Amino acid sequence: MPFSRTEEGKIYQRPFGGMTTHYGKGIAQRTCAAADRTGHAMLHTLYQQSLAHGATVFVEYFALDLIFDTDGSCIGVLALDMNEGTMHFFRAHGVVLATGGMSYPATGSDGSGYGLARQAGHRITPLRPSLVRVDCRDPFCADLSGLSLKNVALSLWRQGGKKPLYKELGEMLFTHTGVSGPLVLSASAYMDGAAGDYAMAVDLKPGLTPEQLDARLLRDLDDNKNRDLGNTLIVVEHDEETMQIGRASCRERE
């Protein structure tokens, strides 16, 4: 893998959703990354190594059933060639299920792999989306699409709850339908109820007390007292790398 490197020549590692230390008390940097193209680099590396070792790739084949012998050992897979509509039996000494989860049906991760795992005798825990982006009903999210926030504090609340289900410092970004990024992916793992039951709060300056933030805003307004208020706020927003502070009602993306 062509991983990115640090100045010391070590493999670059970054935080990613769900990775914490001390059972959620800290953020772990365990994800080895190839810039922002990790998935693309991984796909090409896997394909190149498959060619180097003489592996045959069957494209557009859908696994339908696992085949077992009388001893209960898996000896192959029954698959459908979706281009020709024909059935094929692949005999194997070992079978590895790598079907993905169930969060991205458009890519083939529709949950069908869990059915094959059950067939093989594995116990499957109740499934729900996790480490996914979050859609928000508030329209301002679409206006902020593409905005990336760093060193912010994200809190996840159940509507009507008194304590946050999740609160952490890190990075996030706005999409055309809601929010995503490492903080949001981690927070989504704590969303186990129905859609619309949650709210998210973003503290853009968690290192400042309310008094310090007030003083900062008053100073910026005083420095730009000859500007229109709208232009002054734009100056403040760009200086802070932020544009809005809001509380958004959210639902988990399925």
PDB file of C-alpha atoms in Angstrom:
ATOM      1  CA  MET A   1       0.000   0.000   0.000  1.00  0.00           C
ATOM      2  CA  PRO A   2       1.359   3.470  -0.898  1.00  0.00           C
ATOM      3  CA  PHE A   3       0.627   4.932   2.545  1.00  0.00           C
ATOM      4  CA  SER A   4       1.340   8.578   3.260  1.00  0.00           C
ATOM      5  CA  ARG A   5       4.407   9.184   5.392  1.00  0.00           C
ATOM      6  CA  THR A   6       5.276  11.547   8.218  1.00  0.00           C
ATOM      7  CA  GLU A   7       8.383  13.734   8.203  1.00  0.00           C
ATOM      8  CA  GLU A   8      10.141  10.950  10.138  1.00  0.00           C
ATOM      9  CA  GLY A   9       9.321   8.484   7.367  1.00  0.00           C
ATOM     10  CA  LYS A  10       6.754   6.561   9.429  1.00  0.00           C
ATOM     11  CA  ILE A  11       3.351   5.558   8.089  1.00  0.00           C
ATOM     12  CA  TYR A  12       0.848   8.368   8.622  1.00  0.00           C
ATOM     13  CA  GLN A  13      -2.012   7.485  10.962  1.00  0.00           C
ATOM     14  CA  ARG A  14      -5.157   9.488  11.645  1.00  0.00           C
ATOM     15  CA  PRO A  15      -8.288   9.223  13.793  1.00  0.00           C
ATOM     16  CA  PHE A  16     -11.318   7.507  12.314  1.00  0.00           C
ATOM     17  CA  GLY A  17     -14.846   6.888  13.498  1.00  0.00           C
ATOM     18  CA  GLY A  18     -15.234   4.471  16.390  1.00  0.00           C
ATOM     19  CA  MET A  19     -11.546   4.342  17.329  1.00  0.00           C
ATOM     20  CA  THR A  20     -10.971   5.468  20.910  1.00  0.00           C
ATOM     21  CA  THR A  21      -8.619   4.822  23.811  1.00  0.00           C
ATOM     22  CA  HIS A  22      -9.528   3.880  27.371  1.00  0.00           C
ATOM     23  CA  TYR A  23     -13.094   2.946  26.407  1.00  0.00           C
ATOM     24  CA  GLY A  24     -14.037   6.242  24.799  1.00  0.00           C
ATOM     25  CA  LYS A  25     -12.004   8.635  26.923  1.00  0.00           C
ATOM     26  CA  GLY A  26      -9.552   9.555  24.157  1.00  0.00           C
ATOM     27  CA  ILE A  27      -9.178   9.569  20.382  1.00  0.00           C
ATOM     28  CA  ALA A  28      -7.022   6.864  18.830  1.00  0.00           C
ATOM     29  CA  GLN A  29      -4.981   7.430  15.702  1.00  0.00           C
ATOM     30  CA  ARG A  30      -4.865   3.905  14.317  1.00  0.00           C
ATOM     31  CA  THR A  31      -6.029   4.360  10.726  1.00  0.00           C
ATOM     32  CA  CYS A  32      -3.208   4.187   8.197  1.00  0.00           C
ATOM     33  CA  ALA A  33      -4.094   6.497   5.327  1.00  0.00           C
ATOM     34  CA  ALA A  34      -2.998   7.198   1.768  1.00  0.00           C
ATOM     35  CA  ALA A  35      -3.889  10.898   1.708  1.00  0.00           C
ATOM     36  CA  ASP A  36      -7.653  11.099   0.979  1.00  0.00           C
ATOM     37  CA  ARG A  37      -7.547   8.206  -1.484  1.00  0.00           C
ATOM     38  CA  THR A  38      -7.109   5.264   0.890  1.00  0.00           C
ATOM     39  CA  GLY A  39      -9.963   3.210  -0.541  1.00  0.00           C
ATOM     40  CA  HIS A  40      -8.817   3.830  -4.107  1.00  0.00           C
ATOM     41  CA  ALA A  41      -5.229   2.901  -3.239  1.00  0.00           C
ATOM     42  CA  MET A  42      -6.387  -0.235  -1.412  1.00  0.00           C
ATOM     43  CA  LEU A  43      -8.503  -1.365  -4.365  1.00  0.00           C
ATOM     44  CA  HIS A  44      -5.655  -0.935  -6.836  1.00  0.00           C
ATOM     45  CA  THR A  45      -3.162  -2.659  -4.522  1.00  0.00           C
ATOM     46  CA  LEU A  46      -5.484  -5.641  -4.072  1.00  0.00           C
ATOM     47  CA  TYR A  47      -6.085  -5.900  -7.808  1.00  0.00           C
ATOM     48  CA  GLN A  48      -2.375  -5.614  -8.631  1.00  0.00           C
ATOM     49  CA  GLN A  49      -1.486  -8.324  -6.118  1.00  0.00           C
ATOM     50  CA  SER A  50      -4.256 -10.549  -7.486  1.00  0.00           C
ATOM     51  CA  LEU A  51      -2.745 -10.261 -10.969  1.00  0.00           C
ATOM     52  CA  ALA A  52       0.769 -10.834  -9.621  1.00  0.00           C
ATOM     53  CA  HIS A  53      -0.311 -14.110  -7.991  1.00  0.00           C
ATOM     54  CA  GLY A  54      -2.342 -15.324 -10.953  1.00  0.00           C
ATOM     55  CA  ALA A  55      -5.758 -14.967  -9.293  1.00  0.00           C
ATOM     56  CA  THR A  56      -8.854 -15.020 -11.505  1.00  0.00           C
ATOM     57  CA  VAL A  57     -11.404 -12.280 -10.822  1.00  0.00           C
ATOM     58  CA  PHE A  58     -15.048 -13.034 -11.584  1.00  0.00           C
ATOM     59  CA  VAL A  59     -16.825  -9.717 -12.048  1.00  0.00           C
ATOM     60  CA  GLU A  60     -20.607  -9.348 -11.622  1.00  0.00           C
ATOM     61  CA  TYR A  61     -21.032 -12.705  -9.911  1.00  0.00           C
ATOM     62  CA  PHE A  62     -23.503 -12.826  -7.011  1.00  0.00           C
ATOM     63  CA  ALA A  63     -22.971 -15.438  -4.291  1.00  0.00           C
ATOM     64  CA  LEU A  64     -26.237 -17.215  -3.563  1.00  0.00           C
ATOM     65  CA  ASP A  65     -25.376 -20.186  -1.384  1.00  0.00           C
ATOM     66  CA  LEU A  66     -22.564 -21.885   0.483  1.00  0.00           C
ATOM     67  CA  ILE A  67     -21.979 -25.561  -0.274  1.00  0.00           C
ATOM     68  CA  PHE A  68     -21.083 -27.953   2.578  1.00  0.00           C
ATOM     69  CA  ASP A  69     -19.970 -31.554   2.575  1.00  0.00           C
ATOM     70  CA  THR A  70     -21.326 -34.270   4.860  1.00  0.00           C
ATOM     71  CA  ASP A  71     -18.857 -33.274   7.585  1.00  0.00           C
ATOM     72  CA  GLY A  72     -20.179 -29.711   7.651  1.00  0.00           C
ATOM     73  CA  SER A  73     -17.086 -28.199   6.006  1.00  0.00           C
ATOM     74  CA  CYS A  74     -17.657 -25.451   3.462  1.00  0.00           C
ATOM     75  CA  ILE A  75     -16.340 -26.686   0.121  1.00  0.00           C
ATOM     76  CA  GLY A  76     -17.493 -23.959  -2.251  1.00  0.00           C
ATOM     77  CA  VAL A  77     -19.964 -21.315  -3.333  1.00  0.00           C
ATOM     78  CA  LEU A  78     -22.936 -21.301  -5.691  1.00  0.00           C
ATOM     79  CA  ALA A  79     -23.007 -18.018  -7.623  1.00  0.00           C
ATOM     80  CA  LEU A  80     -25.081 -16.326 -10.296  1.00  0.00           C
ATOM     81  CA  ASP A  81     -23.453 -14.749 -13.353  1.00  0.00           C
ATOM     82  CA  MET A  82     -25.588 -11.623 -13.568  1.00  0.00           C
ATOM     83  CA  ASN A  83     -24.521 -10.878 -17.138  1.00  0.00           C
ATOM     84  CA  GLU A  84     -25.578 -14.250 -18.593  1.00  0.00           C
ATOM     85  CA  GLY A  85     -28.051 -15.458 -15.976  1.00  0.00           C
ATOM     86  CA  THR A  86     -26.217 -18.756 -15.506  1.00  0.00           C
ATOM     87  CA  MET A  87     -25.371 -20.594 -12.291  1.00  0.00           C
ATOM     88  CA  HIS A  88     -21.806 -21.555 -11.366  1.00  0.00           C
ATOM     89  CA  PHE A  89     -20.355 -23.732  -8.629  1.00  0.00           C
ATOM     90  CA  PHE A  90     -16.935 -22.680  -7.347  1.00  0.00           C
ATOM     91  CA  ARG A  91     -15.225 -25.499  -5.466  1.00  0.00           C
ATOM     92  CA  ALA A  92     -12.751 -24.336  -2.815  1.00  0.00           C
ATOM     93  CA  HIS A  93     -10.629 -25.611   0.064  1.00  0.00           C
ATOM     94  CA  GLY A  94     -11.642 -22.517   2.025  1.00  0.00           C
ATOM     95  CA  VAL A  95     -14.193 -19.719   1.680  1.00  0.00           C
ATOM     96  CA  VAL A  96     -13.763 -16.165   2.978  1.00  0.00           C
ATOM     97  CA  LEU A  97     -16.852 -13.958   3.273  1.00  0.00           C
ATOM     98  CA  ALA A  98     -15.935 -10.326   2.520  1.00  0.00           C
ATOM     99  CA  THR A  99     -19.293  -8.831   1.570  1.00  0.00           C
ATOM    100  CA  GLY A 100     -19.199  -5.629   3.600  1.00  0.00           C
ATOM    101  CA  GLY A 101     -21.933  -4.548   5.979  1.00  0.00           C
ATOM    102  CA  MET A 102     -25.413  -3.314   5.124  1.00  0.00           C
ATOM    103  CA  SER A 103     -25.037   0.477   5.017  1.00  0.00           C
ATOM    104  CA  TYR A 104     -24.282   0.884   1.301  1.00  0.00           C
ATOM    105  CA  PRO A 105     -26.623  -1.345  -0.761  1.00  0.00           C
ATOM    106  CA  ALA A 106     -25.635   0.473  -3.969  1.00  0.00           C
ATOM    107  CA  THR A 107     -22.125  -0.975  -3.654  1.00  0.00           C
ATOM    108  CA  GLY A 108     -23.352  -4.490  -2.903  1.00  0.00           C
ATOM    109  CA  SER A 109     -23.217  -4.183   0.892  1.00  0.00           C
ATOM    110  CA  ASP A 110     -26.883  -5.016   1.314  1.00  0.00           C
ATOM    111  CA  GLY A 111     -26.604  -7.416   4.259  1.00  0.00           C
ATOM    112  CA  SER A 112     -26.883 -10.613   2.203  1.00  0.00           C
ATOM    113  CA  GLY A 113     -23.494 -11.725   3.495  1.00  0.00           C
ATOM    114  CA  TYR A 114     -24.967 -12.084   6.972  1.00  0.00           C
ATOM    115  CA  GLY A 115     -27.415 -14.652   5.629  1.00  0.00           C
ATOM    116  CA  LEU A 116     -24.526 -16.731   4.314  1.00  0.00           C
ATOM    117  CA  ALA A 117     -22.748 -16.384   7.664  1.00  0.00           C
ATOM    118  CA  ARG A 118     -25.866 -17.647   9.481  1.00  0.00           C
ATOM    119  CA  GLN A 119     -25.989 -20.555   7.079  1.00  0.00           C
ATOM    120  CA  ALA A 120     -22.462 -21.442   8.140  1.00  0.00           C
ATOM    121  CA  GLY A 121     -23.546 -21.490  11.789  1.00  0.00           C
ATOM    122  CA  HIS A 122     -22.327 -18.090  12.913  1.00  0.00           C
ATOM    123  CA  ARG A 123     -24.371 -16.094  15.419  1.00  0.00           C
ATOM    124  CA  ILE A 124     -25.282 -12.621  14.127  1.00  0.00           C
ATOM    125  CA  THR A 125     -25.983  -9.849  16.633  1.00  0.00           C
ATOM    126  CA  PRO A 126     -28.871  -7.425  15.942  1.00  0.00           C
ATOM    127  CA  LEU A 127     -27.819  -5.128  13.118  1.00  0.00           C
ATOM    128  CA  ARG A 128     -28.148  -1.374  12.787  1.00  0.00           C
ATOM    129  CA  PRO A 129     -26.271   1.292  10.836  1.00  0.00           C
ATOM    130  CA  SER A 130     -23.023   2.423  12.440  1.00  0.00           C
ATOM    131  CA  LEU A 131     -20.041   4.523  11.390  1.00  0.00           C
ATOM    132  CA  VAL A 132     -22.207   6.289   8.823  1.00  0.00           C
ATOM    133  CA  ARG A 133     -23.002   9.892   7.994  1.00  0.00           C
ATOM    134  CA  VAL A 134     -25.964  11.573   9.667  1.00  0.00           C
ATOM    135  CA  ASP A 135     -28.773  13.328   7.794  1.00  0.00           C
ATOM    136  CA  CYS A 136     -30.248  16.472   9.360  1.00  0.00           C
ATOM    137  CA  ARG A 137     -33.645  18.055   8.845  1.00  0.00           C
ATOM    138  CA  ASP A 138     -32.321  21.589   9.317  1.00  0.00           C
ATOM    139  CA  PRO A 139     -31.990  23.297   5.900  1.00  0.00           C
ATOM    140  CA  PHE A 140     -28.845  25.250   6.836  1.00  0.00           C
ATOM    141  CA  CYS A 141     -26.738  22.079   6.528  1.00  0.00           C
ATOM    142  CA  ALA A 142     -27.136  22.133   2.741  1.00  0.00           C
ATOM    143  CA  ASP A 143     -26.013  25.770   2.696  1.00  0.00           C
ATOM    144  CA  LEU A 144     -22.823  24.757   4.519  1.00  0.00           C
ATOM    145  CA  SER A 145     -22.117  21.748   2.284  1.00  0.00           C
ATOM    146  CA  GLY A 146     -18.368  21.284   1.882  1.00  0.00           C
ATOM    147  CA  LEU A 147     -17.453  23.192   5.046  1.00  0.00           C
ATOM    148  CA  SER A 148     -14.894  21.316   7.157  1.00  0.00           C
ATOM    149  CA  LEU A 149     -14.459  22.033  10.876  1.00  0.00           C
ATOM    150  CA  LYS A 150     -11.387  21.205  12.934  1.00  0.00           C
ATOM    151  CA  ASN A 151     -10.830  21.193  16.694  1.00  0.00           C
ATOM    152  CA  VAL A 152     -14.535  21.413  17.494  1.00  0.00           C
ATOM    153  CA  ALA A 153     -16.560  19.595  20.139  1.00  0.00           C
ATOM    154  CA  LEU A 154     -19.514  17.533  18.954  1.00  0.00           C
ATOM    155  CA  SER A 155     -22.209  16.415  21.396  1.00  0.00           C
ATOM    156  CA  LEU A 156     -24.951  13.902  20.593  1.00  0.00           C
ATOM    157  CA  TRP A 157     -28.151  14.058  22.618  1.00  0.00           C
ATOM    158  CA  ARG A 158     -31.294  12.017  22.687  1.00  0.00           C
ATOM    159  CA  GLN A 159     -34.235  14.403  22.380  1.00  0.00           C
ATOM    160  CA  GLY A 160     -35.305  15.293  25.895  1.00  0.00           C
ATOM    161  CA  GLY A 161     -32.229  13.710  27.468  1.00  0.00           C
ATOM    162  CA  LYS A 162     -30.233  15.364  30.243  1.00  0.00           C
ATOM    163  CA  LYS A 163     -26.806  13.940  29.438  1.00  0.00           C
ATOM    164  CA  PRO A 164     -25.031  13.629  26.073  1.00  0.00           C
ATOM    165  CA  LEU A 165     -24.706  10.138  24.644  1.00  0.00           C
ATOM    166  CA  TYR A 166     -21.443  11.151  23.009  1.00  0.00           C
ATOM    167  CA  LYS A 167     -19.109  14.147  23.295  1.00  0.00           C
ATOM    168  CA  GLU A 168     -15.681  14.423  21.719  1.00  0.00           C
ATOM    169  CA  LEU A 169     -13.179  16.803  20.132  1.00  0.00           C
ATOM    170  CA  GLY A 170     -12.106  16.380  16.534  1.00  0.00           C
ATOM    171  CA  GLU A 171     -13.029  17.018  12.922  1.00  0.00           C
ATOM    172  CA  MET A 172     -16.326  17.016  11.038  1.00  0.00           C
ATOM    173  CA  LEU A 173     -17.782  18.341   7.818  1.00  0.00           C
ATOM    174  CA  PHE A 174     -21.119  19.374   6.359  1.00  0.00           C
ATOM    175  CA  THR A 175     -22.683  17.548   3.410  1.00  0.00           C
ATOM    176  CA  HIS A 176     -25.654  18.414   1.224  1.00  0.00           C
ATOM    177  CA  THR A 177     -27.876  16.259   3.469  1.00  0.00           C
ATOM    178  CA  GLY A 178     -26.297  16.649   6.917  1.00  0.00           C
ATOM    179  CA  VAL A 179     -22.945  16.038   8.584  1.00  0.00           C
ATOM    180  CA  SER A 180     -20.098  13.540   8.291  1.00  0.00           C
ATOM    181  CA  GLY A 181     -16.420  13.184   9.183  1.00  0.00           C
ATOM    182  CA  PRO A 182     -14.565  11.319  11.977  1.00  0.00           C
ATOM    183  CA  LEU A 183     -16.583  12.844  14.855  1.00  0.00           C
ATOM    184  CA  VAL A 184     -19.931  12.118  13.212  1.00  0.00           C
ATOM    185  CA  LEU A 185     -18.978   8.568  12.252  1.00  0.00           C
ATOM    186  CA  SER A 186     -18.051   7.863  15.869  1.00  0.00           C
ATOM    187  CA  ALA A 187     -21.245   9.493  17.155  1.00  0.00           C
ATOM    188  CA  SER A 188     -23.430   7.417  14.815  1.00  0.00           C
ATOM    189  CA  ALA A 189     -22.443   4.273  16.731  1.00  0.00           C
ATOM    190  CA  TYR A 190     -24.383   5.652  19.721  1.00  0.00           C
ATOM    191  CA  MET A 191     -27.606   6.167  17.736  1.00  0.00           C
ATOM    192  CA  ASP A 192     -29.747   3.123  18.388  1.00  0.00           C
ATOM    193  CA  GLY A 193     -33.254   4.579  18.326  1.00  0.00           C
ATOM    194  CA  ALA A 194     -35.711   5.686  15.675  1.00  0.00           C
ATOM    195  CA  ALA A 195     -34.907   8.393  13.155  1.00  0.00           C
ATOM    196  CA  GLY A 196     -35.453  11.905  14.439  1.00  0.00           C
ATOM    197  CA  ASP A 197     -34.856  11.035  18.107  1.00  0.00           C
ATOM    198  CA  TYR A 198     -31.521  12.822  18.320  1.00  0.00           C
ATOM    199  CA  ALA A 199     -29.966  16.271  18.341  1.00  0.00           C
ATOM    200  CA  MET A 200     -26.370  17.331  17.742  1.00  0.00           C
ATOM    201  CA  ALA A 201     -24.645  20.381  19.169  1.00  0.00           C
ATOM    202  CA  VAL A 202     -21.365  21.767  17.829  1.00  0.00           C
ATOM    203  CA  ASP A 203     -19.089  23.886  20.009  1.00  0.00           C
ATOM    204  CA  LEU A 204     -16.892  25.745  17.549  1.00  0.00           C
ATOM    205  CA  LYS A 205     -14.558  27.099  20.214  1.00  0.00           C
ATOM    206  CA  PRO A 206     -14.429  24.488  23.003  1.00  0.00           C
ATOM    207  CA  GLY A 207     -11.201  25.997  24.353  1.00  0.00           C
ATOM    208  CA  LEU A 208     -12.852  29.331  25.186  1.00  0.00           C
ATOM    209  CA  THR A 209     -15.117  30.114  28.115  1.00  0.00           C
ATOM    210  CA  PRO A 210     -18.361  31.999  27.363  1.00  0.00           C
ATOM    211  CA  GLU A 211     -16.744  35.126  28.767  1.00  0.00           C
ATOM    212  CA  GLN A 212     -13.689  34.753  26.523  1.00  0.00           C
ATOM    213  CA  LEU A 213     -15.878  34.151  23.481  1.00  0.00           C
ATOM    214  CA  ASP A 214     -17.956  37.241  24.270  1.00  0.00           C
ATOM    215  CA  ALA A 215     -14.794  39.300  24.607  1.00  0.00           C
ATOM    216  CA  ARG A 216     -13.500  37.981  21.281  1.00  0.00           C
ATOM    217  CA  LEU A 217     -16.720  38.799  19.435  1.00  0.00           C
ATOM    218  CA  LEU A 218     -16.896  42.269  20.999  1.00  0.00           C
ATOM    219  CA  ARG A 219     -13.303  42.922  19.982  1.00  0.00           C
ATOM    220  CA  ASP A 220     -13.947  41.873  16.377  1.00  0.00           C
ATOM    221  CA  LEU A 221     -17.096  43.985  16.217  1.00  0.00           C
ATOM    222  CA  ASP A 222     -15.183  46.976  17.580  1.00  0.00           C
ATOM    223  CA  ASP A 223     -12.364  46.462  15.060  1.00  0.00           C
ATOM    224  CA  ASN A 224     -14.934  46.485  12.248  1.00  0.00           C
ATOM    225  CA  LYS A 225     -17.344  49.099  13.587  1.00  0.00           C
ATOM    226  CA  ASN A 226     -17.363  50.967  10.279  1.00  0.00           C
ATOM    227  CA  ARG A 227     -18.532  47.885   8.380  1.00  0.00           C
ATOM    228  CA  ASP A 228     -22.057  46.656   7.861  1.00  0.00           C
ATOM    229  CA  LEU A 229     -22.977  43.995  10.411  1.00  0.00           C
ATOM    230  CA  GLY A 230     -23.273  41.319   7.721  1.00  0.00           C
ATOM    231  CA  ASN A 231     -19.780  42.026   6.408  1.00  0.00           C
ATOM    232  CA  THR A 232     -18.391  42.068   9.937  1.00  0.00           C
ATOM    233  CA  LEU A 233     -19.834  38.629  10.669  1.00  0.00           C
ATOM    234  CA  ILE A 234     -18.294  37.291   7.457  1.00  0.00           C
ATOM    235  CA  VAL A 235     -14.889  38.525   8.633  1.00  0.00           C
ATOM    236  CA  VAL A 236     -15.363  36.843  12.007  1.00  0.00           C
ATOM    237  CA  GLU A 237     -16.590  33.619  10.406  1.00  0.00           C
ATOM    238  CA  HIS A 238     -13.702  33.272   7.974  1.00  0.00           C
ATOM    239  CA  ASP A 239     -11.182  34.148  10.673  1.00  0.00           C
ATOM    240  CA  GLU A 240     -12.511  31.355  12.866  1.00  0.00           C
ATOM    241  CA  GLU A 241     -12.855  28.875   9.974  1.00  0.00           C
ATOM    242  CA  THR A 242     -16.505  28.534  10.949  1.00  0.00           C
ATOM    243  CA  MET A 243     -19.734  29.938   9.630  1.00  0.00           C
ATOM    244  CA  GLN A 244     -22.624  29.007  11.890  1.00  0.00           C
ATOM    245  CA  ILE A 245     -23.353  27.693  15.336  1.00  0.00           C
ATOM    246  CA  GLY A 246     -26.444  25.552  15.365  1.00  0.00           C
ATOM    247  CA  ARG A 247     -28.312  22.717  17.018  1.00  0.00           C
ATOM    248  CA  ALA A 248     -29.593  20.252  14.477  1.00  0.00           C
ATOM    249  CA  SER A 249     -32.220  17.552  14.725  1.00  0.00           C
ATOM    250  CA  CYS A 250     -30.704  14.524  13.079  1.00  0.00           C
ATOM    251  CA  ARG A 251     -31.456  11.046  11.941  1.00  0.00           C
ATOM    252  CA  GLU A 252     -29.092   8.197  11.182  1.00  0.00           C
ATOM    253  CA  ARG A 253     -28.402   7.552   7.529  1.00  0.00           C
ATOM    254  CA  GLU A 254     -29.502   4.042   6.615  1.00  0.00           C
TER     255      GLU A 254
END
